[in-house]
XYZ file of N, CA, C and O in Angstrom:
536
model
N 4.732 4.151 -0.620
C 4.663 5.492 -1.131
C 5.697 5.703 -2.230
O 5.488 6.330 -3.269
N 6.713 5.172 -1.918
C 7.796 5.375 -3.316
C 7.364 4.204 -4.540
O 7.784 4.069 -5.689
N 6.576 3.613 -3.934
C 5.744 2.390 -5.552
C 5.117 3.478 -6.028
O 5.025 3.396 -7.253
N 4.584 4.592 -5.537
C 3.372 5.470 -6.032
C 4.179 6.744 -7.033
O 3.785 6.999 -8.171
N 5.410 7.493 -6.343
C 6.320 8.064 -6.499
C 7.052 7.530 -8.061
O 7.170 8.068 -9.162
N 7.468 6.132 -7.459
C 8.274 5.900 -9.059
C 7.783 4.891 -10.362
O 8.296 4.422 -11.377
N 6.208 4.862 -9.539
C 5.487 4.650 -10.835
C 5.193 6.326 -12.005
O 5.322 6.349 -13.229
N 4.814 7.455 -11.149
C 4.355 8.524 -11.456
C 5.293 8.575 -11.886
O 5.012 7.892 -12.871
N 6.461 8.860 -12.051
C 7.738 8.945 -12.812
C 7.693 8.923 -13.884
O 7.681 9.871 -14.670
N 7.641 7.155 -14.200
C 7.749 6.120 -15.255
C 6.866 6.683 -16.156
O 7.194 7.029 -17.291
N 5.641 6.795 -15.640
C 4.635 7.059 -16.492
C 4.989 8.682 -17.365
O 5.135 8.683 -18.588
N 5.078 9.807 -16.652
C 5.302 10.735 -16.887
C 6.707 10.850 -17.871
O 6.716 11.471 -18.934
N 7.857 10.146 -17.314
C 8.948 10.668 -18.387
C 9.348 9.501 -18.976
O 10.150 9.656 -19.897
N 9.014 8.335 -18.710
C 9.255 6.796 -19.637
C 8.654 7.011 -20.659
O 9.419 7.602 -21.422
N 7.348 6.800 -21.266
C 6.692 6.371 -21.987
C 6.739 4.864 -22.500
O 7.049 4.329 -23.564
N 6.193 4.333 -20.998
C 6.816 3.123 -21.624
C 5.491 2.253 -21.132
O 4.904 2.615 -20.112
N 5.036 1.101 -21.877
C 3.357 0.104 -21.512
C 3.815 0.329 -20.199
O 4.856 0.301 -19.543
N 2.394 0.607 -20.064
C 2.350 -0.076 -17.822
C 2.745 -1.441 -17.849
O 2.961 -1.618 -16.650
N 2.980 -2.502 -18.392
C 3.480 -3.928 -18.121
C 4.968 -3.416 -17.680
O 5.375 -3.786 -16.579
N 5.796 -2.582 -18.487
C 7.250 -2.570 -18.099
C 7.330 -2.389 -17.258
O 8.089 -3.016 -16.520
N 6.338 -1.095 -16.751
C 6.477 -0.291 -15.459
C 6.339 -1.197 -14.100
O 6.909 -1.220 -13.009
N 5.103 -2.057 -14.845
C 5.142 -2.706 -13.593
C 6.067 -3.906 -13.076
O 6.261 -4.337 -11.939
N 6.706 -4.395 -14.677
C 7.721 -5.119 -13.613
C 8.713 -4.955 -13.180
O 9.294 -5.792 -12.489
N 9.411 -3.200 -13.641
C 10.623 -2.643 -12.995
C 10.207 -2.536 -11.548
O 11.023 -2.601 -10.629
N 8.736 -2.346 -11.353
C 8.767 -1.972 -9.465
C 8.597 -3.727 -9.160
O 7.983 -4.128 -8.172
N 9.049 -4.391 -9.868
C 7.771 -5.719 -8.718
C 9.892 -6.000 -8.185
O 10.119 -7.171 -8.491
N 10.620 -5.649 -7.859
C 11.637 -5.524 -7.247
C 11.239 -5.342 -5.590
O 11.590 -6.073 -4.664
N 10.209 -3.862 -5.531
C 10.183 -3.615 -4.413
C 8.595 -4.051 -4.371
O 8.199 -4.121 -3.207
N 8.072 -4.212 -4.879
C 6.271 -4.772 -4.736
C 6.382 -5.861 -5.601
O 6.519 -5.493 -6.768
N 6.370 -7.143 -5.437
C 6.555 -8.247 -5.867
C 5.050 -8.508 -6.544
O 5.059 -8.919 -7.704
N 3.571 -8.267 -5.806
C 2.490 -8.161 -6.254
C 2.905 -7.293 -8.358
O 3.103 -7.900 -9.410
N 2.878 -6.291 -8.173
C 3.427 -5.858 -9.696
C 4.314 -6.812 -10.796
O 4.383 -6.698 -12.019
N 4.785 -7.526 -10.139
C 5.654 -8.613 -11.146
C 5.125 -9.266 -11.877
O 5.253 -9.399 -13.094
N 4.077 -10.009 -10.703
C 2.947 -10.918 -10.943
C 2.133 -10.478 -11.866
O 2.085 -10.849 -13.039
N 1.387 -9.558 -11.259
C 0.856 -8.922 -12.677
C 1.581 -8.636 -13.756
O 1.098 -9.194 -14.741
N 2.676 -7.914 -14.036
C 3.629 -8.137 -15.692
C 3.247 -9.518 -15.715
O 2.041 -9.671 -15.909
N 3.793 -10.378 -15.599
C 3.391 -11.675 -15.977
C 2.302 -12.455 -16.448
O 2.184 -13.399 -17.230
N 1.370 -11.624 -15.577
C -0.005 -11.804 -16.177
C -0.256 -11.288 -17.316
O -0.806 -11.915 -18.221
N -0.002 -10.478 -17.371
C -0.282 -9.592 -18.696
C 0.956 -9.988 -20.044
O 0.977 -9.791 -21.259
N 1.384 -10.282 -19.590
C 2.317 -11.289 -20.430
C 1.953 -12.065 -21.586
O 2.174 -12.011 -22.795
N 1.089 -13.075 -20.508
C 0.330 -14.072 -21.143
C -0.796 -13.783 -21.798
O -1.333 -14.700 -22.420
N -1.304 -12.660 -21.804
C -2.405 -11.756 -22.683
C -3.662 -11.511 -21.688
O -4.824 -11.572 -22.091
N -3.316 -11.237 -20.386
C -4.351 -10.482 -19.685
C -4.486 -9.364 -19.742
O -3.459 -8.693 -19.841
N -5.824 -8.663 -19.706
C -5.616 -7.526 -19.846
C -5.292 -6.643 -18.538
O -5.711 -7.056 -17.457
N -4.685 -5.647 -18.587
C -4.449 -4.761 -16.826
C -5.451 -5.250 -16.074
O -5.172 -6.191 -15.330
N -6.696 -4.782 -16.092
C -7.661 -4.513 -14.944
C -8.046 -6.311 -14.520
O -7.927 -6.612 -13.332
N -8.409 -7.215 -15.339
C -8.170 -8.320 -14.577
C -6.578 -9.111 -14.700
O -6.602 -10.319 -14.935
N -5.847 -8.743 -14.614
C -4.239 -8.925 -14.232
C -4.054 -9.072 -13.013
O -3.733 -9.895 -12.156
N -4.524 -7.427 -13.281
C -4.500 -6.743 -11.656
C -5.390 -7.619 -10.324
O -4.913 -8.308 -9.423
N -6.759 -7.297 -10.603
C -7.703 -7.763 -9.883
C -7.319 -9.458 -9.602
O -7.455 -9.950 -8.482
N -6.840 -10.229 -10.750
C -6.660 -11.803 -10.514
C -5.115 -11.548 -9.304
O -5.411 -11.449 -8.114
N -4.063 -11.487 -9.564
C -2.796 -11.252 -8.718
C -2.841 -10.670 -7.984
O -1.669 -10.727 -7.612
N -3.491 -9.781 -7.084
C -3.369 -8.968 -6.090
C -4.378 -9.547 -5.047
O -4.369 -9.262 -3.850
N -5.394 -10.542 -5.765
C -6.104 -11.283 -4.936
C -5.746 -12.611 -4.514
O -6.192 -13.235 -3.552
N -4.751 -13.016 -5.487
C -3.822 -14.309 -4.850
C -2.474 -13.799 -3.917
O -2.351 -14.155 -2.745
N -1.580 -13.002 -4.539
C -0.627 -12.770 -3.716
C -0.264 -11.756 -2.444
O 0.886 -11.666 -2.017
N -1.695 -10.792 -1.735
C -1.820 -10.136 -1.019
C -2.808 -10.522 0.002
O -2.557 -10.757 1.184
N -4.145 -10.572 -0.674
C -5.336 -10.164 0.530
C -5.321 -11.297 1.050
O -5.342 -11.090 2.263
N -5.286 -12.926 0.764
C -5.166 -13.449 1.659
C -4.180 -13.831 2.933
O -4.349 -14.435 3.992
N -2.746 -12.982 2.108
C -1.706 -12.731 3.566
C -2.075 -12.199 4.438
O -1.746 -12.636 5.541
N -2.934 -10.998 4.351
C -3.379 -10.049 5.528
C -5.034 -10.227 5.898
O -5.645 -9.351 6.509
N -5.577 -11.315 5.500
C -6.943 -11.630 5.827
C -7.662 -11.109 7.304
O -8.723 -10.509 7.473
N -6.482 -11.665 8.456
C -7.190 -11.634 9.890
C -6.660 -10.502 10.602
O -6.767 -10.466 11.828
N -5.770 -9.031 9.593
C -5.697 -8.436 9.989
C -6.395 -7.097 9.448
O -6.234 -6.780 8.270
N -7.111 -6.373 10.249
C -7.825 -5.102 9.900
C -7.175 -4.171 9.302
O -7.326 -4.298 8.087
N -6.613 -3.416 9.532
C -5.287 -2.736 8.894
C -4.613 -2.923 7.689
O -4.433 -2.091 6.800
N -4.126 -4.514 7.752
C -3.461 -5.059 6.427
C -4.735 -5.090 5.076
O -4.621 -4.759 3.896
N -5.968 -5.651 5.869
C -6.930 -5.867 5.071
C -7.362 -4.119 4.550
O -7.803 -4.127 3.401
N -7.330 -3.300 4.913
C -8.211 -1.724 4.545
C -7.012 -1.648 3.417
O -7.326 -1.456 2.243
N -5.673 -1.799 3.786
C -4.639 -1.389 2.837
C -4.516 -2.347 1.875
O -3.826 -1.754 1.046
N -4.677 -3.184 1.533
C -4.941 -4.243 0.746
C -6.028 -3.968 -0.320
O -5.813 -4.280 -1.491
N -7.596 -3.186 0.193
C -8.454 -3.313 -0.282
C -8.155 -1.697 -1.214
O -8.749 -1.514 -2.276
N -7.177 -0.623 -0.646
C -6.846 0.271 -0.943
C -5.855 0.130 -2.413
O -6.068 0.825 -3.406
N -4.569 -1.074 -2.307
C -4.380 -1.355 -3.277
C -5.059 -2.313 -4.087
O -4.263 -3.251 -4.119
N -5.528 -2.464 -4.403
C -6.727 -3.360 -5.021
C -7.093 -2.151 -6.404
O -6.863 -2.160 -7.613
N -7.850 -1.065 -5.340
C -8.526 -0.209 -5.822
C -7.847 0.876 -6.686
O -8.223 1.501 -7.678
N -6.989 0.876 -6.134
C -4.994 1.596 -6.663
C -4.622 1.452 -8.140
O -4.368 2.356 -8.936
N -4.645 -0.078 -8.373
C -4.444 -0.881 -9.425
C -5.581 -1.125 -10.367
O -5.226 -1.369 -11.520
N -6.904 -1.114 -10.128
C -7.912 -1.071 -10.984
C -8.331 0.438 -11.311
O -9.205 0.375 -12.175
N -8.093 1.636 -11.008
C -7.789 2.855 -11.412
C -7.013 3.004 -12.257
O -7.417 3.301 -13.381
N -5.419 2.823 -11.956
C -4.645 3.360 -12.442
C -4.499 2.214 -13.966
O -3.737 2.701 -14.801
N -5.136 0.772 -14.404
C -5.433 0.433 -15.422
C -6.716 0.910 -16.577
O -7.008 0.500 -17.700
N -7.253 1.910 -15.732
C -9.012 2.143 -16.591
C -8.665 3.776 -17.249
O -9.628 4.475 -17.563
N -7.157 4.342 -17.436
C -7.791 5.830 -17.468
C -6.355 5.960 -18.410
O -5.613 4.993 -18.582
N -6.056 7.522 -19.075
C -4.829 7.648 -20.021
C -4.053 7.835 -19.242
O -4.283 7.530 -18.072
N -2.649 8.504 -19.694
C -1.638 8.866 -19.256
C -1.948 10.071 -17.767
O -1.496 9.763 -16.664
N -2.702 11.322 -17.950
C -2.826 12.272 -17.066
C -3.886 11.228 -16.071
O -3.792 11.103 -14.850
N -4.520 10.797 -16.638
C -5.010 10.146 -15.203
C -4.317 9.031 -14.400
O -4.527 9.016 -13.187
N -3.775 8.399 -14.764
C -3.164 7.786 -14.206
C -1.834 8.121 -13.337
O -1.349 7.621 -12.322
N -1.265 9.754 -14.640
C -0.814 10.471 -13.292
C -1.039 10.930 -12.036
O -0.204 11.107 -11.149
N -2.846 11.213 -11.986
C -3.514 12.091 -11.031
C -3.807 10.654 -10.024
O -3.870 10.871 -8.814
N -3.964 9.370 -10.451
C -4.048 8.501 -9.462
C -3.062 7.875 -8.760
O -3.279 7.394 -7.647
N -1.586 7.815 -9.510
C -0.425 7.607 -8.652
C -0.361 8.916 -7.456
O -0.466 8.427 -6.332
N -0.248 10.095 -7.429
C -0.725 11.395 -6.917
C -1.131 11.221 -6.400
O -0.437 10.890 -5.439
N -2.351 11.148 -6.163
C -3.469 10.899 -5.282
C -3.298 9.841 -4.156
O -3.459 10.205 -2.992
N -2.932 8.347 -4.485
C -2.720 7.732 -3.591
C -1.330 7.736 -2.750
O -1.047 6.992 -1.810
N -0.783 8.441 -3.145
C 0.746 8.838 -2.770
C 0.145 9.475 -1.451
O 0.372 8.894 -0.390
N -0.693 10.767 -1.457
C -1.117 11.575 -1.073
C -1.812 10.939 0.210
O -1.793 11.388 1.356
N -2.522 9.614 -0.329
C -3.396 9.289 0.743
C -2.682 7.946 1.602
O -3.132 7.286 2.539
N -1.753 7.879 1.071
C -0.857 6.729 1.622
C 0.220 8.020 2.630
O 1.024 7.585 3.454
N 0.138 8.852 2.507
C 0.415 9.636 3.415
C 0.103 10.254 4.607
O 0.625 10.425 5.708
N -0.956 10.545 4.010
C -1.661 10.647 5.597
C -2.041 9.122 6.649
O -1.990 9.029 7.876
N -2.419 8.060 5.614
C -2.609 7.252 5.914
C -1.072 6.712 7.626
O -1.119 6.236 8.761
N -0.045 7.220 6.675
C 1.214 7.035 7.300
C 1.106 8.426 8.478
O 1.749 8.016 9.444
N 0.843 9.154 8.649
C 0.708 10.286 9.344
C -0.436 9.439 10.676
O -0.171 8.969 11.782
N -1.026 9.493 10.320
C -1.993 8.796 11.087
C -1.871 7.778 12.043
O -2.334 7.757 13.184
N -0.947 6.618 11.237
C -0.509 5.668 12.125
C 0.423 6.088 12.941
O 0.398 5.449 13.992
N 1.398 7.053 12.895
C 2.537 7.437 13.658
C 1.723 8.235 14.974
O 2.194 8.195 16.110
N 0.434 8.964 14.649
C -0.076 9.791 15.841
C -1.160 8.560 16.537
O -1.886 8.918 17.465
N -1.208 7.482 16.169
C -2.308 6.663 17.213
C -0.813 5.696 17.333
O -1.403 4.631 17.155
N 0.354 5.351 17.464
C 1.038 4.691 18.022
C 1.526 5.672 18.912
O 1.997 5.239 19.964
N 1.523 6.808 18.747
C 2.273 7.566 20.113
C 1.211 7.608 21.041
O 1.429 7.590 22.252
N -0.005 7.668 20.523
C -0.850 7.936 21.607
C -1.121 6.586 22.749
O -1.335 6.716 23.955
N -1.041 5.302 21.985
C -1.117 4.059 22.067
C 0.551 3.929 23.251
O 0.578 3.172 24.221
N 1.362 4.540 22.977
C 2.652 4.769 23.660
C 2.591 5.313 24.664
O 2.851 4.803 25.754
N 2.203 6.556 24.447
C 1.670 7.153 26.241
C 0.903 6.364 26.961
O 1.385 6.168 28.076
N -0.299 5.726 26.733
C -0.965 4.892 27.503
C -0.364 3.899 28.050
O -0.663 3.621 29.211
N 0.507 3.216 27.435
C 0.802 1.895 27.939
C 2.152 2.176 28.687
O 2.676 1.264 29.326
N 2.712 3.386 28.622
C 3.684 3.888 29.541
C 3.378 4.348 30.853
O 4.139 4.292 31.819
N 1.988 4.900 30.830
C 1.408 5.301 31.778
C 0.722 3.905 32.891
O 0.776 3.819 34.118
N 0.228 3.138 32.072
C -0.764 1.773 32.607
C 0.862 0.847 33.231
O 1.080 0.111 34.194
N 1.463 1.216 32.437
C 2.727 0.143 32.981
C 3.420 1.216 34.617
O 3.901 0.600 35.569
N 3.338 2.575 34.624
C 3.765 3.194 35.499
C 2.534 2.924 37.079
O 2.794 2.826 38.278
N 1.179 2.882 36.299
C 0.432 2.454 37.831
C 0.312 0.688 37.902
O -0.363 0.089 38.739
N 0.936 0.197 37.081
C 0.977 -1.255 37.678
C 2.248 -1.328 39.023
O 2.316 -1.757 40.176
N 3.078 -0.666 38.095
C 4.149 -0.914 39.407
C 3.606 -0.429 40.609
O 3.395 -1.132 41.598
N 3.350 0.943 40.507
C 2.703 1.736 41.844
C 1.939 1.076 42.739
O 1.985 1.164 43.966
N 1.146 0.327 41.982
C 0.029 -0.718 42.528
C 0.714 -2.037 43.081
O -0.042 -2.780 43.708
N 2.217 -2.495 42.923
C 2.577 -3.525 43.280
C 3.142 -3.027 44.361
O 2.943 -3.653 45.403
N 4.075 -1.660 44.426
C 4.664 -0.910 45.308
C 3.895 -1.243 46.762
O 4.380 -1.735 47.781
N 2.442 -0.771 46.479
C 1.877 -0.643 47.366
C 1.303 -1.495 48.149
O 0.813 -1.172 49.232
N 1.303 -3.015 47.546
C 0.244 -4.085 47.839
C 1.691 -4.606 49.163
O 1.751 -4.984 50.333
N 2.683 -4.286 47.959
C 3.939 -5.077 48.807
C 3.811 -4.307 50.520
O 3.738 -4.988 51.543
N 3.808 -3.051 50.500
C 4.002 -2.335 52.107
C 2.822 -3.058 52.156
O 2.160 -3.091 53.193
């Protein structure tokens, strides 16, 4: 969420190519580096993007569901925010900020819920051993 945050920044009061931008964040998103680099060598953004984010991400998180939706989320992140001007690309850092938020909201209310259960399932295991033992 702060890749989303201090890209919108950059863009808004830098004025500076998305290549810079992106390799001041690849500090904290290393995927973004890669791409500067790509684009370096005379790629253009949208396959930069699309080539590096498909080598240095989706196959880390392949066998996981979760990693994979967020993966496919930045994917989609990065081929936006290369296809549109300055205000749009504001409205898509925004936007996914937004949805990387709830996204984060979300996970915090199915791990608590995921928490009660297994506090509870762990409270009638004992009960159940309590009892086998008398």
């Amino acid at each position: 969420m702060q890749l989303f945050r201090r890209m919108e920044t950059q863009i808004r009061f830098g004025s500076r190519p998305l290549q810079e931008i992106l390799w001041d964040c690849g500090q904290e998103f290393p995927p973004a580096r890669f791409c500067a680099m790509a684009m370096e060598k005379g790629e253009p953004f949208p396959k930069a993007w699309r080539g590096t984010w498909e080598k240095a991400c989706c196959g880390i998180f392949e066998k996981e569901e979760i990693r994979r939706e967020e993966c496919r989320f930045l994917q989609k992140w990065g081929e936006e925010l290369g296809s549109s001007d300055i205000q749009g690309q504001l409205l898509v850092c925004q936007s996914a900020s937004a949805e990387m938020e709830e996204r984060r909201r979300k996970a915090r209310q199915e791990a608590e819920e995921k928490g009660k259960f297994y506090r509870v399932l762990g409270l009638c295991a004992g009960a159940a051993v309590v009892i086998l033992l008398l």
